[in-house]
Amino acid sequence: MGKGGNLTEGVVKKILLSYTYVAIWIFLSFTVIVYNKYILDRKLYNWPYPISLTIIHMAFCSSLAYLLVRVFKVVEPVTMTMDLYCKSVVPIGLLYAFSLWLSNSAYIYLSVSFIQMLKALMPVAVYSIGVMFKKDTFKSDTMGNMVSISIGVAIAAYGEAKFDTWGVMLQLGAVAFEATRLVMIQILLTSKGITFNPITSLYYVAPCCLVFLFIPWIFVEYPLLKDTSSFHFDWVIFGTNSFCAFALNLAVFLLVGKTSALTMNVAGVVKDWLLIAFSWSVIKDTVTPVNLVGYGLAFLGVAYYNHAKLQALKANEAQKKASQAADEEAGRLLEEREGENGAKKNESQG
């Protein structure tokens, strides 16, 4: 009975830990999104410089990642040649720079709730680009699911009270760049056996992302900031904001490492609904019934997509186990046969 009690206690502890990781990730993701909105929105903190904010994040993350990898040696660096870095990491850094720039820019023009609704298009973009680059196979039922998500988002957009065309274009651009980055990670890194955790990812990607952001910053935002003599760098605001962005990356590492990527997808859906509720109740953004109907349809499509992925993963695991069991059985029969042949040989010699 004591053994059974210990087993139950262990299972409960594991479940509680999983929920804790999910809660930490949701809290940090929620905080970063709302904090970025607060800084960039002209009606709130009124600092509408998305490239500058992203540069601050990348500089902070690069510095901390360097300390964790090189000084404190929390994680081991990946074996990386300059040729591999230029051909694989630099393109990913470029895509990441554009993704962050455009997504942060969208907060100036759109509500938090509507941005979360537009982000539901991410599976559509990842699947479409994956098919384009032949990393995914075209399936009519999956494409039908993608169309249902797109229709849901279109309905949500139709019902948006404060629709801004430029803001929507920025967010859709951010989704496209982020989806391309995710597919490129598979093509340029995963296929070569290179895997990054969030710390090593920031260690390698953030510096080149910083360089790519610096180029447009010089021409777009630096002249504006130079003319804004009233601005003084707020170390508390930007320091805590950057620390939250870095902590979010560590939370992703914990969540995926201790649970699964699918858990993060499900947690992401919960986070989106919480953000929509927060945007409506606290920030006082307008959320219309048409918004909710459209996003509800998109949500069902995303949920079905995640369910289908889970079933496919389970089927692959079952196939691997069956193949492994068959190989073990074949090996055992071969050993038995060799043993019988050896015994017969010994008998004939005797």
Short mmCIF file of C-alpha atoms in Angstrom, two decimals:
data_model
loop_
_atom_site.label_atom_id
_atom_site.label_comp_id
_atom_site.label_asym_id
_atom_site.label_seq_id
_atom_site.Cartn_x
_atom_site.Cartn_y
_atom_site.Cartn_z
CA MET A 1 0.00 0.00 0.00
CA GLY A 2 2.89 2.33 0.86
CA LYS A 3 4.35 1.74 -2.60
CA GLY A 4 1.03 2.53 -4.27
CA GLY A 5 0.72 5.67 -2.14
CA ASN A 6 4.20 6.82 -3.23
CA LEU A 7 3.34 6.16 -6.88
CA THR A 8 0.16 8.23 -6.57
CA GLU A 9 2.08 11.02 -4.86
CA GLY A 10 4.65 10.99 -7.69
CA VAL A 11 1.95 11.20 -10.36
CA VAL A 12 0.22 14.06 -8.53
CA LYS A 13 3.54 15.89 -8.19
CA LYS A 14 4.21 15.48 -11.93
CA ILE A 15 0.74 16.80 -12.82
CA LEU A 16 1.14 19.78 -10.47
CA LEU A 17 4.56 20.57 -11.97
CA SER A 18 3.12 20.42 -15.51
CA TYR A 19 0.32 22.82 -14.56
CA THR A 20 2.90 25.10 -12.90
CA TYR A 21 5.00 25.24 -16.10
CA VAL A 22 1.86 25.98 -18.13
CA ALA A 23 0.81 28.73 -15.68
CA ILE A 24 4.29 30.34 -15.75
CA TRP A 25 4.37 30.31 -19.57
CA ILE A 26 0.84 31.75 -19.88
CA PHE A 27 1.64 34.46 -17.30
CA LEU A 28 4.91 35.51 -18.99
CA SER A 29 3.49 35.36 -22.53
CA PHE A 30 0.47 37.36 -21.35
CA THR A 31 2.74 39.88 -19.59
CA VAL A 32 5.07 40.43 -22.59
CA ILE A 33 2.15 41.00 -24.99
CA VAL A 34 0.32 43.44 -22.68
CA TYR A 35 3.60 45.18 -21.70
CA ASN A 36 4.59 45.69 -25.36
CA LYS A 37 1.12 47.07 -26.08
CA TYR A 38 1.41 49.43 -23.12
CA ILE A 39 4.81 50.80 -24.27
CA LEU A 40 3.95 51.16 -27.97
CA ASP A 41 0.34 52.40 -27.78
CA ARG A 42 0.04 56.17 -28.30
CA LYS A 43 -2.81 56.32 -25.75
CA LEU A 44 -0.78 54.61 -23.00
CA TYR A 45 3.02 54.97 -22.51
CA ASN A 46 3.20 56.56 -25.97
CA TRP A 47 6.57 55.31 -27.23
CA PRO A 48 5.67 54.16 -30.78
CA TYR A 49 9.10 52.90 -31.83
CA PRO A 50 8.76 49.13 -32.47
CA ILE A 51 12.24 48.69 -34.03
CA SER A 52 13.87 50.41 -31.05
CA LEU A 53 11.91 48.26 -28.58
CA THR A 54 12.88 45.08 -30.45
CA ILE A 55 16.55 46.19 -30.53
CA ILE A 56 16.46 46.70 -26.74
CA HIS A 57 15.00 43.18 -26.34
CA MET A 58 17.61 41.60 -28.63
CA ALA A 59 20.54 43.43 -27.00
CA PHE A 60 19.35 42.35 -23.54
CA CYS A 61 18.70 38.74 -24.63
CA SER A 62 22.06 38.51 -26.48
CA SER A 63 23.96 39.72 -23.41
CA LEU A 64 22.19 37.39 -20.98
CA ALA A 65 22.48 34.42 -23.34
CA TYR A 66 26.24 35.08 -23.70
CA LEU A 67 26.64 35.12 -19.91
CA LEU A 68 24.64 31.89 -19.48
CA VAL A 69 26.52 30.04 -22.27
CA ARG A 70 30.09 31.38 -22.00
CA VAL A 71 30.51 32.64 -18.42
CA PHE A 72 28.19 30.56 -16.21
CA LYS A 73 28.14 27.61 -18.65
CA VAL A 74 24.49 26.76 -17.85
CA VAL A 75 24.15 25.15 -21.30
CA GLU A 76 26.73 23.91 -23.80
CA PRO A 77 27.12 25.83 -27.10
CA VAL A 78 26.35 23.99 -30.34
CA THR A 79 29.25 23.07 -32.65
CA MET A 80 28.97 25.79 -35.29
CA THR A 81 31.28 26.69 -38.19
CA MET A 82 31.23 30.16 -39.74
CA ASP A 83 30.00 28.68 -43.03
CA LEU A 84 27.12 26.89 -41.29
CA TYR A 85 26.29 30.03 -39.28
CA CYS A 86 26.12 32.21 -42.42
CA LYS A 87 24.08 29.71 -44.43
CA SER A 88 21.70 28.48 -41.71
CA VAL A 89 21.48 30.87 -38.75
CA VAL A 90 21.76 34.23 -40.54
CA PRO A 91 18.65 33.66 -42.79
CA ILE A 92 16.67 32.61 -39.69
CA GLY A 93 17.89 35.75 -37.88
CA LEU A 94 16.73 37.91 -40.81
CA LEU A 95 13.25 36.33 -40.79
CA TYR A 96 13.05 36.65 -36.98
CA ALA A 97 14.00 40.35 -37.19
CA PHE A 98 11.19 41.08 -39.67
CA SER A 99 8.71 38.97 -37.69
CA LEU A 100 9.40 40.83 -34.43
CA TRP A 101 9.50 44.25 -36.11
CA LEU A 102 6.14 43.81 -37.84
CA SER A 103 4.38 42.11 -34.92
CA ASN A 104 5.45 44.86 -32.48
CA SER A 105 4.43 47.52 -35.03
CA ALA A 106 0.91 46.05 -35.18
CA TYR A 107 0.33 46.94 -31.49
CA ILE A 108 0.32 50.63 -32.45
CA TYR A 109 -2.67 50.18 -34.77
CA LEU A 110 -4.67 47.17 -33.53
CA SER A 111 -6.22 45.98 -30.26
CA VAL A 112 -4.65 43.12 -28.33
CA SER A 113 -7.79 41.00 -28.81
CA PHE A 114 -7.86 41.44 -32.60
CA ILE A 115 -4.12 40.68 -32.90
CA GLN A 116 -4.68 37.37 -31.08
CA MET A 117 -7.49 36.55 -33.51
CA LEU A 118 -5.24 37.23 -36.51
CA LYS A 119 -2.51 35.03 -34.97
CA ALA A 120 -4.89 32.07 -35.36
CA LEU A 121 -3.73 32.06 -39.01
CA MET A 122 -0.29 30.76 -37.95
CA PRO A 123 -1.09 27.03 -38.61
CA VAL A 124 -2.45 28.03 -42.04
CA ALA A 125 0.75 29.90 -42.90
CA VAL A 126 3.08 27.17 -41.55
CA TYR A 127 1.22 24.40 -43.42
CA SER A 128 1.02 26.36 -46.71
CA ILE A 129 4.71 27.33 -46.64
CA GLY A 130 5.63 23.79 -45.57
CA VAL A 131 3.81 22.40 -48.63
CA MET A 132 5.47 25.03 -50.84
CA PHE A 133 8.95 23.99 -49.65
CA LYS A 134 7.99 20.27 -49.76
CA LYS A 135 8.44 19.84 -45.98
CA ASP A 136 4.78 18.87 -45.68
CA THR A 137 2.52 16.84 -47.95
CA PHE A 138 -0.65 18.32 -49.40
CA LYS A 139 -3.81 16.72 -47.97
CA SER A 140 -7.25 17.89 -49.01
CA ASP A 141 -8.77 17.38 -45.52
CA THR A 142 -5.96 19.38 -43.88
CA MET A 143 -6.33 22.15 -46.46
CA GLY A 144 -10.09 22.15 -45.80
CA ASN A 145 -9.30 22.65 -42.12
CA MET A 146 -6.97 25.54 -43.03
CA VAL A 147 -9.75 27.14 -45.11
CA SER A 148 -12.17 26.92 -42.14
CA ILE A 149 -9.59 28.70 -39.90
CA SER A 150 -9.13 31.39 -42.57
CA ILE A 151 -12.90 31.91 -42.90
CA GLY A 152 -13.17 32.24 -39.11
CA VAL A 153 -10.44 34.89 -39.02
CA ALA A 154 -12.06 36.71 -41.97
CA ILE A 155 -15.39 36.82 -40.07
CA ALA A 156 -13.56 38.13 -36.97
CA ALA A 157 -11.90 40.81 -39.12
CA TYR A 158 -15.27 41.76 -40.64
CA GLY A 159 -16.69 42.27 -37.15
CA GLU A 160 -13.72 44.31 -35.87
CA ALA A 161 -14.93 47.69 -34.58
CA LYS A 162 -11.57 49.46 -35.01
CA PHE A 163 -10.32 47.83 -38.21
CA ASP A 164 -7.06 49.32 -39.48
CA THR A 165 -5.85 48.09 -42.88
CA TRP A 166 -2.20 48.99 -42.28
CA GLY A 167 -2.23 47.29 -38.87
CA VAL A 168 -3.74 44.11 -40.38
CA MET A 169 -1.11 44.11 -43.15
CA LEU A 170 1.65 44.42 -40.53
CA GLN A 171 0.29 41.52 -38.45
CA LEU A 172 -0.28 39.29 -41.49
CA GLY A 173 3.28 40.08 -42.60
CA ALA A 174 4.54 39.12 -39.13
CA VAL A 175 2.65 35.80 -39.33
CA ALA A 176 4.11 35.11 -42.80
CA PHE A 177 7.71 35.83 -41.69
CA GLU A 178 7.32 33.79 -38.48
CA ALA A 179 5.80 30.82 -40.37
CA THR A 180 8.65 30.97 -42.92
CA ARG A 181 11.17 31.08 -40.04
CA LEU A 182 9.64 27.94 -38.47
CA VAL A 183 9.81 26.06 -41.79
CA MET A 184 13.37 27.30 -42.43
CA ILE A 185 14.43 26.00 -39.00
CA GLN A 186 13.35 22.53 -40.18
CA ILE A 187 15.13 22.89 -43.54
CA LEU A 188 18.34 24.66 -42.45
CA LEU A 189 18.89 23.30 -38.94
CA THR A 190 16.78 20.28 -37.92
CA SER A 191 17.49 18.39 -41.17
CA LYS A 192 21.23 18.80 -40.42
CA GLY A 193 20.85 17.41 -36.91
CA ILE A 194 21.26 20.84 -35.23
CA THR A 195 18.87 21.60 -32.39
CA PHE A 196 18.73 24.75 -30.26
CA ASN A 197 17.12 25.27 -26.89
CA PRO A 198 15.82 28.82 -26.25
CA ILE A 199 19.11 29.94 -24.61
CA THR A 200 21.41 28.70 -27.39
CA SER A 201 18.86 29.94 -29.93
CA LEU A 202 19.14 33.46 -28.50
CA TYR A 203 22.93 33.09 -28.22
CA TYR A 204 23.26 32.43 -31.97
CA VAL A 205 20.21 34.15 -33.49
CA ALA A 206 19.77 37.32 -31.38
CA PRO A 207 23.10 38.99 -32.37
CA CYS A 208 22.48 38.72 -36.13
CA CYS A 209 18.84 39.70 -35.55
CA LEU A 210 20.18 42.78 -33.77
CA VAL A 211 22.37 43.67 -36.78
CA PHE A 212 19.46 43.28 -39.22
CA LEU A 213 17.22 45.50 -37.05
CA PHE A 214 19.92 48.15 -36.70
CA ILE A 215 19.93 48.86 -40.47
CA PRO A 216 16.26 50.00 -40.77
CA TRP A 217 16.47 51.65 -37.32
CA ILE A 218 19.17 54.05 -38.58
CA PHE A 219 16.89 55.29 -41.38
CA VAL A 220 13.39 54.92 -39.89
CA GLU A 221 13.46 55.58 -36.14
CA TYR A 222 16.83 57.10 -35.23
CA PRO A 223 16.04 60.49 -36.88
CA LEU A 224 12.70 60.63 -35.00
CA LEU A 225 14.28 59.72 -31.66
CA LYS A 226 17.04 62.30 -32.20
CA ASP A 227 14.40 65.01 -32.63
CA THR A 228 12.49 63.87 -29.53
CA SER A 229 14.59 65.73 -26.95
CA SER A 230 11.99 65.18 -24.21
CA PHE A 231 12.57 61.40 -24.14
CA HIS A 232 14.67 59.92 -21.33
CA PHE A 233 15.44 56.21 -21.27
CA ASP A 234 13.37 54.60 -18.51
CA TRP A 235 15.59 51.82 -17.15
CA VAL A 236 12.80 50.36 -15.00
CA ILE A 237 10.23 50.11 -17.82
CA PHE A 238 12.57 48.85 -20.53
CA GLY A 239 14.64 46.71 -18.15
CA THR A 240 11.64 44.83 -16.75
CA ASN A 241 10.09 44.56 -20.21
CA SER A 242 13.29 43.02 -21.63
CA PHE A 243 13.66 40.69 -18.65
CA CYS A 244 10.09 39.43 -19.17
CA ALA A 245 10.89 38.78 -22.87
CA PHE A 246 13.99 36.77 -21.88
CA ALA A 247 12.14 34.91 -19.11
CA LEU A 248 9.46 33.94 -21.66
CA ASN A 249 12.13 32.13 -23.72
CA LEU A 250 13.22 30.19 -20.62
CA ALA A 251 9.57 29.36 -19.88
CA VAL A 252 9.22 27.92 -23.41
CA PHE A 253 12.29 25.75 -22.70
CA LEU A 254 10.74 24.51 -19.44
CA LEU A 255 7.28 23.93 -20.89
CA VAL A 256 8.38 22.04 -24.02
CA GLY A 257 11.20 20.21 -22.22
CA LYS A 258 9.08 19.04 -19.28
CA THR A 259 5.77 18.50 -21.12
CA SER A 260 5.48 18.71 -24.93
CA ALA A 261 5.11 21.15 -27.83
CA LEU A 262 1.46 20.12 -28.09
CA THR A 263 0.90 21.17 -24.46
CA MET A 264 2.25 24.60 -25.41
CA ASN A 265 -0.19 24.78 -28.34
CA VAL A 266 -3.13 23.96 -26.06
CA ALA A 267 -1.84 26.44 -23.43
CA GLY A 268 -1.57 29.01 -26.23
CA VAL A 269 -5.29 28.69 -26.95
CA VAL A 270 -6.09 29.29 -23.25
CA LYS A 271 -3.74 32.32 -23.26
CA ASP A 272 -5.46 33.78 -26.35
CA TRP A 273 -8.91 33.60 -24.75
CA LEU A 274 -7.53 35.16 -21.54
CA LEU A 275 -5.96 37.98 -23.55
CA ILE A 276 -9.22 38.64 -25.40
CA ALA A 277 -11.08 38.76 -22.06
CA PHE A 278 -8.40 41.06 -20.56
CA SER A 279 -8.40 43.31 -23.62
CA TRP A 280 -12.17 43.70 -23.38
CA SER A 281 -12.53 44.07 -19.59
CA VAL A 282 -9.38 45.99 -18.56
CA ILE A 283 -7.99 47.80 -21.63
CA LYS A 284 -11.61 48.43 -22.71
CA ASP A 285 -11.05 47.30 -26.30
CA THR A 286 -14.26 46.70 -28.23
CA VAL A 287 -14.97 43.00 -28.82
CA THR A 288 -18.09 42.46 -30.95
CA PRO A 289 -20.26 39.31 -31.15
CA VAL A 290 -19.13 38.87 -34.79
CA ASN A 291 -15.50 38.95 -33.54
CA LEU A 292 -16.25 36.13 -31.11
CA VAL A 293 -18.18 34.03 -33.64
CA GLY A 294 -15.36 34.32 -36.18
CA TYR A 295 -12.62 33.59 -33.66
CA GLY A 296 -14.69 30.71 -32.23
CA LEU A 297 -14.78 29.11 -35.71
CA ALA A 298 -11.02 29.66 -36.13
CA PHE A 299 -10.44 28.25 -32.63
CA LEU A 300 -12.33 25.05 -33.51
CA GLY A 301 -10.22 24.70 -36.65
CA VAL A 302 -6.96 25.14 -34.70
CA ALA A 303 -8.16 22.68 -32.02
CA TYR A 304 -8.95 20.08 -34.69
CA TYR A 305 -5.54 20.67 -36.32
CA ASN A 306 -3.76 20.07 -32.97
CA HIS A 307 -5.89 16.95 -32.38
CA ALA A 308 -4.98 15.59 -35.84
CA LYS A 309 -1.28 16.24 -35.16
CA LEU A 310 -1.53 14.39 -31.83
CA GLN A 311 -3.21 11.41 -33.49
CA ALA A 312 -0.50 11.33 -36.17
CA LEU A 313 2.23 11.41 -33.50
CA LYS A 314 0.53 8.56 -31.60
CA ALA A 315 0.25 6.52 -34.81
CA ASN A 316 3.96 7.05 -35.57
CA GLU A 317 4.94 6.04 -32.03
CA ALA A 318 2.76 2.90 -32.22
CA GLN A 319 4.34 2.00 -35.59
CA LYS A 320 7.85 2.45 -34.18
CA LYS A 321 7.04 0.29 -31.14
CA ALA A 322 5.50 -2.42 -33.34
CA SER A 323 8.56 -2.38 -35.62
CA GLN A 324 10.90 -2.54 -32.61
CA ALA A 325 8.93 -5.45 -31.10
CA ALA A 326 9.04 -7.30 -34.45
CA ASP A 327 12.83 -6.79 -34.67
CA GLU A 328 13.29 -8.07 -31.11
CA GLU A 329 11.12 -11.10 -31.81
CA ALA A 330 13.06 -11.84 -35.01
CA GLY A 331 16.35 -11.53 -33.09
CA ARG A 332 15.09 -13.87 -30.37
CA LEU A 333 13.97 -16.50 -32.93
CA LEU A 334 17.34 -16.23 -34.69
CA GLU A 335 19.19 -16.79 -31.41
CA GLU A 336 16.99 -19.82 -30.62
CA ARG A 337 17.59 -21.28 -34.08
CA GLU A 338 21.35 -20.76 -33.78
CA GLY A 339 21.23 -22.40 -30.34
CA GLU A 340 19.34 -25.42 -31.72
CA ASN A 341 21.77 -25.74 -34.65
CA GLY A 342 24.70 -25.58 -32.24
CA ALA A 343 23.19 -28.28 -30.04
CA LYS A 344 22.57 -30.54 -33.04
CA LYS A 345 26.15 -29.99 -34.20
CA ASN A 346 27.50 -30.96 -30.80
CA GLU A 347 25.33 -34.10 -30.74
CA SER A 348 26.55 -35.21 -34.17
CA GLN A 349 30.19 -34.66 -33.12
CA GLY A 350 29.60 -36.64 -29.93
#
